[in-house]
Short mmCIF file of C-alpha atoms and ligand atoms in Angstrom, two decimals:
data_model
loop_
_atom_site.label_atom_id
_atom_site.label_comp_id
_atom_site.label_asym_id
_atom_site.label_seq_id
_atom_site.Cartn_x
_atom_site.Cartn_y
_atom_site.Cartn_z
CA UNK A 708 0.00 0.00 0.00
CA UNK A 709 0.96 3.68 -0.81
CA UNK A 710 2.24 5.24 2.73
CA UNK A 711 0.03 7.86 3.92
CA UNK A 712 0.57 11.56 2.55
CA UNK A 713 2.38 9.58 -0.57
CA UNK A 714 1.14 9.87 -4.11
CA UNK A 715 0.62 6.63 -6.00
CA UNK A 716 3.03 7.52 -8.24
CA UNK A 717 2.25 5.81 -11.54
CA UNK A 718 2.88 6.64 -15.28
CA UNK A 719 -0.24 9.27 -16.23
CA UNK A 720 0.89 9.64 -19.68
CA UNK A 721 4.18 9.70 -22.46
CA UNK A 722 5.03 12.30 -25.04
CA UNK A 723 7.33 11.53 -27.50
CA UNK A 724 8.71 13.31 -30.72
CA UNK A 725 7.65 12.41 -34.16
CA UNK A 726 8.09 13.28 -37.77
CA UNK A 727 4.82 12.55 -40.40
CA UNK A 728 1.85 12.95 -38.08
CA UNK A 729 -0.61 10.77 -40.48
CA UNK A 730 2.15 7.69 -40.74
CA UNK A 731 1.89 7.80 -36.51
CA UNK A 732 -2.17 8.00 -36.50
CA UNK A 733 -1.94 5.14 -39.09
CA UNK A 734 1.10 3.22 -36.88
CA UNK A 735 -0.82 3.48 -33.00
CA UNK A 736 -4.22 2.82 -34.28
CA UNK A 737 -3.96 0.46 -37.21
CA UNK A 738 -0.64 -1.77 -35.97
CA UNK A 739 -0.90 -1.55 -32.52
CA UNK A 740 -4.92 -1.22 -32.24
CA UNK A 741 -4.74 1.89 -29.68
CA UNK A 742 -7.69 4.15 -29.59
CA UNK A 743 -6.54 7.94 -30.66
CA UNK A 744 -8.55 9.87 -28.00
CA UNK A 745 -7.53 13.05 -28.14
CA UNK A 746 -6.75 15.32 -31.88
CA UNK A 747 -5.80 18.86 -30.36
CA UNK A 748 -2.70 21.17 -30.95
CA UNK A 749 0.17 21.54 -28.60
CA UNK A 750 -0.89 24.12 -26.53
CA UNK A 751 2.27 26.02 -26.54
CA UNK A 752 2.75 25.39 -30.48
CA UNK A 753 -0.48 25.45 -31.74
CA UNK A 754 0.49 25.06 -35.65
CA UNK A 755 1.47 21.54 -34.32
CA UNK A 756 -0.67 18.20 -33.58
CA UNK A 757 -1.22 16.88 -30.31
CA UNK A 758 -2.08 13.40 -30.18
CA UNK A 759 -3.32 10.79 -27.44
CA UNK A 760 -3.46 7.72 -27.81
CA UNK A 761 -4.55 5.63 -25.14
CA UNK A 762 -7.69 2.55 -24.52
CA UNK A 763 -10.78 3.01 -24.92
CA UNK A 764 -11.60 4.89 -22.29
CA UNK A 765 -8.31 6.89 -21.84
CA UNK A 766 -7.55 6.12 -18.62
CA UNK A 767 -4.22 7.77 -16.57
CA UNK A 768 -1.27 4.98 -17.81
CA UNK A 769 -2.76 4.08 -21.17
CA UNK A 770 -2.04 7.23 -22.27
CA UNK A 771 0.90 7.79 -25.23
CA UNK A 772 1.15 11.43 -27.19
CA UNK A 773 2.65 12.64 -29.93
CA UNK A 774 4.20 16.13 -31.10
CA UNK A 775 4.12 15.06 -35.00
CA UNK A 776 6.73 17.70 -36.91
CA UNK A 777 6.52 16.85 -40.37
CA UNK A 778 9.98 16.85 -41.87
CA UNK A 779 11.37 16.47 -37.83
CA UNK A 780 14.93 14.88 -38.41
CA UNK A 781 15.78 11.78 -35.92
CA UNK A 782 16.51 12.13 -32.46
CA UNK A 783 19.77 10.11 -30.83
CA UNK A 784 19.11 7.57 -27.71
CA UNK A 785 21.20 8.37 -25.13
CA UNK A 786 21.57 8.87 -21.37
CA UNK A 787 18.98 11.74 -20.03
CA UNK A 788 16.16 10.14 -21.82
CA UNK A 789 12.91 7.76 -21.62
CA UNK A 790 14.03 5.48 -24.16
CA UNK A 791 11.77 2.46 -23.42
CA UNK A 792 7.95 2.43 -23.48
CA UNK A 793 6.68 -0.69 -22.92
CA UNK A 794 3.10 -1.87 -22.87
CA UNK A 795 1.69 -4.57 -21.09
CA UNK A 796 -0.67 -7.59 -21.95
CA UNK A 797 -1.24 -11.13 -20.90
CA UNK A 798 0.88 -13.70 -20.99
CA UNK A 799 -1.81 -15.65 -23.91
CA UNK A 800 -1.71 -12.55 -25.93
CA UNK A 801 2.29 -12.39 -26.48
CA UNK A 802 1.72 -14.66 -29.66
CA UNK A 803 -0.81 -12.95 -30.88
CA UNK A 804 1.70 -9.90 -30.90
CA UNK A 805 4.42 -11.71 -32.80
CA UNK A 806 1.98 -13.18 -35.33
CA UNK A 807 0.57 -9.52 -35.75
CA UNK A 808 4.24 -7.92 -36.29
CA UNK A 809 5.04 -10.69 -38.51
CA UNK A 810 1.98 -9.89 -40.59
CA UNK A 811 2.82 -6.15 -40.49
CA UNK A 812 6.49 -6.97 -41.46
CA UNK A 813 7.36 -5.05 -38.66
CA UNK A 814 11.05 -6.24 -37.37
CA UNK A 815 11.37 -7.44 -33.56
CA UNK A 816 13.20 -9.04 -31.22
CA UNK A 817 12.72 -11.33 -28.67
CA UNK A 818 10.47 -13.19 -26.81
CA UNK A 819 13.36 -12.11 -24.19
CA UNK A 820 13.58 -12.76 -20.40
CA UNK A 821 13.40 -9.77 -18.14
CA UNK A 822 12.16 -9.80 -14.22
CA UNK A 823 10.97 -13.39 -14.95
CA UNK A 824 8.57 -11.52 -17.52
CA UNK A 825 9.00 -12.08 -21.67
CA UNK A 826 9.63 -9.21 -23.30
CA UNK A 827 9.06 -8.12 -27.11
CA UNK A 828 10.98 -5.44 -28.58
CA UNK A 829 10.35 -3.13 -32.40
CA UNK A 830 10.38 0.44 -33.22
CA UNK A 831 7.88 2.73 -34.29
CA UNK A 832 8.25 4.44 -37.89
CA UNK A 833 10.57 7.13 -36.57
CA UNK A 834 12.70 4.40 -34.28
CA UNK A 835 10.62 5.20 -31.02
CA UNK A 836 11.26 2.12 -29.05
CA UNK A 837 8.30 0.24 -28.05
CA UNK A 838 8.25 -3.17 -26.13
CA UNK A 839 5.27 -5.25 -25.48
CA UNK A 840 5.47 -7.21 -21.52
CA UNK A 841 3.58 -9.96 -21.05
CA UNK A 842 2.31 -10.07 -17.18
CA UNK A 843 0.18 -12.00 -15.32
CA UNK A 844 -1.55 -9.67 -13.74
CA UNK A 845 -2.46 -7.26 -16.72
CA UNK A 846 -6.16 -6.54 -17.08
CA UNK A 847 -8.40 -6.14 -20.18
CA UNK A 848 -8.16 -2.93 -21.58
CA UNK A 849 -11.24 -1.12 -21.56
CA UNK A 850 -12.28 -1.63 -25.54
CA UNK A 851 -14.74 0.32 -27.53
CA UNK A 852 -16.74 -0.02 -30.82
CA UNK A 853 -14.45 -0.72 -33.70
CA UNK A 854 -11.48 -1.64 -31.79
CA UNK A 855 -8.65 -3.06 -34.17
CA UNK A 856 -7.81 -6.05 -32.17
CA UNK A 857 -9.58 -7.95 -30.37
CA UNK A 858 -10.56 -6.58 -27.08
CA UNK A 859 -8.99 -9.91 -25.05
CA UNK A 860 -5.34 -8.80 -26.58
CA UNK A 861 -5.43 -5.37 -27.28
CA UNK A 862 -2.32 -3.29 -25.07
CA UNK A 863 -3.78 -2.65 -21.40
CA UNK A 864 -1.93 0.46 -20.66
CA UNK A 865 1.97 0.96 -19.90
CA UNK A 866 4.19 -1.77 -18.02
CA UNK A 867 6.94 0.56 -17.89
CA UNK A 868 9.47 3.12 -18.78
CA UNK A 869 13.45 2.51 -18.75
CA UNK A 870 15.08 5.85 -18.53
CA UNK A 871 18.49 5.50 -19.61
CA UNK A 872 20.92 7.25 -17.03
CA UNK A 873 24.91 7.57 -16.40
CA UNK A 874 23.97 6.46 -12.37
CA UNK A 875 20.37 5.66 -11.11
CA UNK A 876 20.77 7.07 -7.49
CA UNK A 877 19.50 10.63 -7.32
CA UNK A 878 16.84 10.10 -9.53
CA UNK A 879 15.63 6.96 -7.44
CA UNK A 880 15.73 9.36 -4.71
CA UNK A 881 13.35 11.72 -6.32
CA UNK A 882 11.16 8.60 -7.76
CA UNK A 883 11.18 6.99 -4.08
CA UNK A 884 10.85 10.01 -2.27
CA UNK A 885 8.69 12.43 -4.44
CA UNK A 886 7.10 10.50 -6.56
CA UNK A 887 5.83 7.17 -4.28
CA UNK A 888 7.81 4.77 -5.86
CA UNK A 889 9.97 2.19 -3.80
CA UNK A 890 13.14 0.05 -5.07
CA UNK A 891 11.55 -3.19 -6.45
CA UNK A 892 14.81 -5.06 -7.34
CA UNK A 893 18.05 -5.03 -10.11
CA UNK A 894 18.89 -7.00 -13.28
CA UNK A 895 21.85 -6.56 -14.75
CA UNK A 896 22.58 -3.03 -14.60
CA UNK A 897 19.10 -2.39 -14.46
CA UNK A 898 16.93 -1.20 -11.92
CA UNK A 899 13.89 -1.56 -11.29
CA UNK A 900 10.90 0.98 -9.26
CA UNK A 901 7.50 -0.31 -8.35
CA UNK A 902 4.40 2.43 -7.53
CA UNK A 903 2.34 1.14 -4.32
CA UNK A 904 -0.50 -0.61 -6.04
CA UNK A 905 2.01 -3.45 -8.11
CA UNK A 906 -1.49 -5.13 -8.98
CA UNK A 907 -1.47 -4.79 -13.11
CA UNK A 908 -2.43 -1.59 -12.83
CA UNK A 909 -1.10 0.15 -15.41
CA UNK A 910 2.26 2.33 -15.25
CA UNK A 911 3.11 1.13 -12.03
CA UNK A 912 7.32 0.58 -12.92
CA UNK A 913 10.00 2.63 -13.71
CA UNK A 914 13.28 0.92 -14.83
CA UNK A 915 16.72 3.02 -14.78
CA UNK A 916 19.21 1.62 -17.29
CA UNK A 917 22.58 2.47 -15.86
CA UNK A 918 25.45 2.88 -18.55
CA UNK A 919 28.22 5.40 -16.96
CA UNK A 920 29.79 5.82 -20.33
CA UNK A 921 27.67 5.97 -22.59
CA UNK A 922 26.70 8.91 -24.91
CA UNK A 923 23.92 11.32 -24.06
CA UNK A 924 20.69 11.30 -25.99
CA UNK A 925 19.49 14.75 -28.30
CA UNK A 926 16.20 15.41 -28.74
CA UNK A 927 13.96 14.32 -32.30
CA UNK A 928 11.77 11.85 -34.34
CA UNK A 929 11.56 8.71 -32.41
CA UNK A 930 12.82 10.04 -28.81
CA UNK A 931 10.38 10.68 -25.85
CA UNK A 932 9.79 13.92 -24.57
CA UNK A 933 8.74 13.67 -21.28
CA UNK A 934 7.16 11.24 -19.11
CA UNK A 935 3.82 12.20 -16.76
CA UNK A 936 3.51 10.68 -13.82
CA UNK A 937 -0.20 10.84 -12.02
CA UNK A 938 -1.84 12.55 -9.03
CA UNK A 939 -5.35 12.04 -7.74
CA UNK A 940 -6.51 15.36 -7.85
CA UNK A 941 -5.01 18.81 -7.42
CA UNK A 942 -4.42 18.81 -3.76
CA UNK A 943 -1.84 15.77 -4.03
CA UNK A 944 -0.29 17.59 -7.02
CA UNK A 945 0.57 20.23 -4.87
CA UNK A 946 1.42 18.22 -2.47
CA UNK A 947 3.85 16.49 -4.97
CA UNK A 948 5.21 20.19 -5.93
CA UNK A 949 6.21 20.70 -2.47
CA UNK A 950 8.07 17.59 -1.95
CA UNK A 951 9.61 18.10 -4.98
CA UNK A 952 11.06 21.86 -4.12
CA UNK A 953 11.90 20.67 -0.73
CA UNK A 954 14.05 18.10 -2.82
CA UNK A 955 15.92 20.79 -4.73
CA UNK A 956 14.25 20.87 -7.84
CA UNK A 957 12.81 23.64 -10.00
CA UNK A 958 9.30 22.74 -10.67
CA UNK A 959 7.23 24.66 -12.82
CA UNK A 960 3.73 26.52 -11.59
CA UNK A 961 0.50 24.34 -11.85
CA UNK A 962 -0.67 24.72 -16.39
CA UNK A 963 -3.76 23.86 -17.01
CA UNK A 964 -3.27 21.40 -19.95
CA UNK A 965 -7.37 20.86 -20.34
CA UNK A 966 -7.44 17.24 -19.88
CA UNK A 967 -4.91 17.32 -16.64
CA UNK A 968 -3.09 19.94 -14.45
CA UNK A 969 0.62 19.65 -14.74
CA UNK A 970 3.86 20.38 -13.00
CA UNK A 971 7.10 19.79 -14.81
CA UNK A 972 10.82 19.39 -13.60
CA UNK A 973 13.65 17.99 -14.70
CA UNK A 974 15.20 15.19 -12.80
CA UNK A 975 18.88 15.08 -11.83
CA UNK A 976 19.55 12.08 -14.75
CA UNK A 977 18.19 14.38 -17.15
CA UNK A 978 14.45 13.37 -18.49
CA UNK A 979 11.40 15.99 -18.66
CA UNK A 980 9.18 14.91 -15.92
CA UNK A 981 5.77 16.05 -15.23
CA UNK A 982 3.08 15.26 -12.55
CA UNK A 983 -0.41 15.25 -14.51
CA UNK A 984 -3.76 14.64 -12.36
CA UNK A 985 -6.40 12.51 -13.10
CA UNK A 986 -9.31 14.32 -13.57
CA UNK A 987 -11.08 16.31 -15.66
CA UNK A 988 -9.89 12.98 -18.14
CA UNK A 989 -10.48 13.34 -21.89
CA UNK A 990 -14.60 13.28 -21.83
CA UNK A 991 -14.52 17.01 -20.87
CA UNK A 992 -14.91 18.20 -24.20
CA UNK A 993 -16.57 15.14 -25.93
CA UNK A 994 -18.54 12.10 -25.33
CA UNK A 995 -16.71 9.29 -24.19
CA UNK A 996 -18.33 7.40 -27.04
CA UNK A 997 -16.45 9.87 -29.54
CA UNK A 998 -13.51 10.25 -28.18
CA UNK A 999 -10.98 11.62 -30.64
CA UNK A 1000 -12.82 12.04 -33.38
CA UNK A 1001 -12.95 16.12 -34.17
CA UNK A 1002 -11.05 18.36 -33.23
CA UNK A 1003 -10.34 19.96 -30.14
CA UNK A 1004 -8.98 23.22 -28.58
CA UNK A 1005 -8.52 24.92 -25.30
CA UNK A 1006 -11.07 27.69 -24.95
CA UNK A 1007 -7.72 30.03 -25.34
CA UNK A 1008 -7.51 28.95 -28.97
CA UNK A 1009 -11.12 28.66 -29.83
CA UNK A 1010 -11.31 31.55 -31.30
CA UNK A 1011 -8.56 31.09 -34.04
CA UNK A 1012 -10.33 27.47 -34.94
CA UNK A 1013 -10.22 28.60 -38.43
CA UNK A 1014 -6.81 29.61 -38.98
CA UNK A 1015 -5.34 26.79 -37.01
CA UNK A 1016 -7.16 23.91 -38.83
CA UNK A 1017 -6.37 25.19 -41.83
CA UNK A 1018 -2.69 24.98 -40.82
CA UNK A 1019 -2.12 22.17 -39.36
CA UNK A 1020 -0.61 19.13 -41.62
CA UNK A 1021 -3.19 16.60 -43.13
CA UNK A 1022 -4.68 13.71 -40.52
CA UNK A 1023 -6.99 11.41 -40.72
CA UNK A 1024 -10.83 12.57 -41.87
CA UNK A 1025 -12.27 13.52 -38.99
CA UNK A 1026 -14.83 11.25 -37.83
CA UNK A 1027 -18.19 11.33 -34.89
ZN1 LIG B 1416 2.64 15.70 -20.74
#
């Protein structure tokens, strides 16, 4: 159990960087049968897509987004980054994965062994680095109508993250102590941070990949941006914020992001962290039956709907 006054401390959500923003709309939904649930603009660039994707019913640590930059060159993987995401499923759906890369002629490796769990491994189509875990205790992801794979294999939200760091200590001090997470074990020159529920729900580990010498990572298609971890509702965020500047960090005021209120900082290894809350959740602005299907703006922006549609790249039709 969480320890009183602690936040739970799971993965809310992951941005990452991308290039073509219709090839990753086609990649998340089509391959890898996740529900886009959000279209909106990055609120801070709003010529510039925003996308969620998450399960059906976009819960906090389903949730993977996009900043698509058409013509965005690649990124490098490196220490100081999120370089991992890896989503979980059940241990009877792991062949369905393979057979589905196969069919896709996507390129893989694996089934390996990691934590006593098997572990596939591919890239996205800018070389973001996606694994699938398969874990007894994932749950069903919440499906919805016209879900691209069926509902008893489709991804159930995040496993994990590995952040890729020269050491692992002070930013296990800021997981542990900050952020409600608590040292759950090394592999290797891995380790490995559990959030208190551990039951399949999902986002609940945080892996740091220690390699001392190796290069640091620089920014672009294919890396992640930042990773969001949640907190139950606005009081615990600023609870979180607290802890966080009593810890020595520079944390950024509470932004209202629409969906969730965020904090930002970045740890001492290096990687963008935020601390999103739950609600309001992505049924603020539309029905949870049409999630993702138009598109959507903070009330900010309304007002130059127009003139930001009409420059944003090409997407999908929109649909709902
Ligand atoms: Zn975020």
């Amino acid at each position: 159990m969480p320890d009183a006054g602690k936040p739970f401390g799971g993965i809310h959500h992951v941005t990452a960087l991308a290039s073509d923003p219709m090839r990753n709309v086609v990649f998340y939904t089509q391959v890898l049968g996740l529900r886009l649930v959000k279209r909106t603009v990055n609120f801070d660039d709003p010529n510039t897509w925003h996308l969620y994707y998450g399960d059906g019913a976009g819960g906090p640590g389903t949730i993977l987004t996009f900043f698509p930059f058409p013509g965005l060159p690649a990124g490098r993987h490196g220490n100081g980054q999120a370089v991992e995401t890896a989503f979980l499923v059940r241990p009877a759906s792991l062949s369905f994965w393979i057979d589905r890369l196969v069919t896709q002629r996507i390129e893989f490796e694996g089934p390996t062994e990691r934590f006593g769990q098997k572990v596939i491994r591919f890239r996205d189509p800018d070389g973001l680095q996606i694994e699938i875990v398969a874990d007894a205790k994932a749950k069903v992801a919440a499906g919805w109508d016209g879900m691209p794979v069926p509902a008893e294999h489709a991804l159930a939200g995040f496993h994990s993250v590995t952040l890729w760091e020269q050491g692992y200590e002070r930013t296990a001090q800021i997981l542990t102590e900050a952020l409600g997470f608590r040292t759950a074990g090394e592999e290797g020159s891995r380790f490995r941070f559990v959030s208190g529920r551990g039951d399949g729900t999902p986002g609940h580990i945080v892996d740091i990949r220690c390699s001392p010498d190796f290069w640091r990572g620089a920014p672009g298609a294919g890396t992640v941006h930042h990773v969001a971890f949640r907190a139950a509702d606005d009081a615990e965020e600023l609870q979180t914020r607290e802890r966080l500047a009593a810890a020595g960090q520079n944390v950024t005021p509470v932004l209202d992001r629409k969906y969730f209120r965020s904090i930002y900082f970045r740890e001492p290894g290096g990687v963008l962290f935020e601390v999103a809350t739950d609600p309001p959740g992505f049924a603020v602005d539309e029905p949870a039956a049409s999630l993702g299907g138009k598109l959507q703006l903070p009330r900010w922006l309304e007002p130059r709907r127009d003139e930001i549609a009409a420059k944003l790249p090409e997407l999908a039709p929109e649909a709902g």
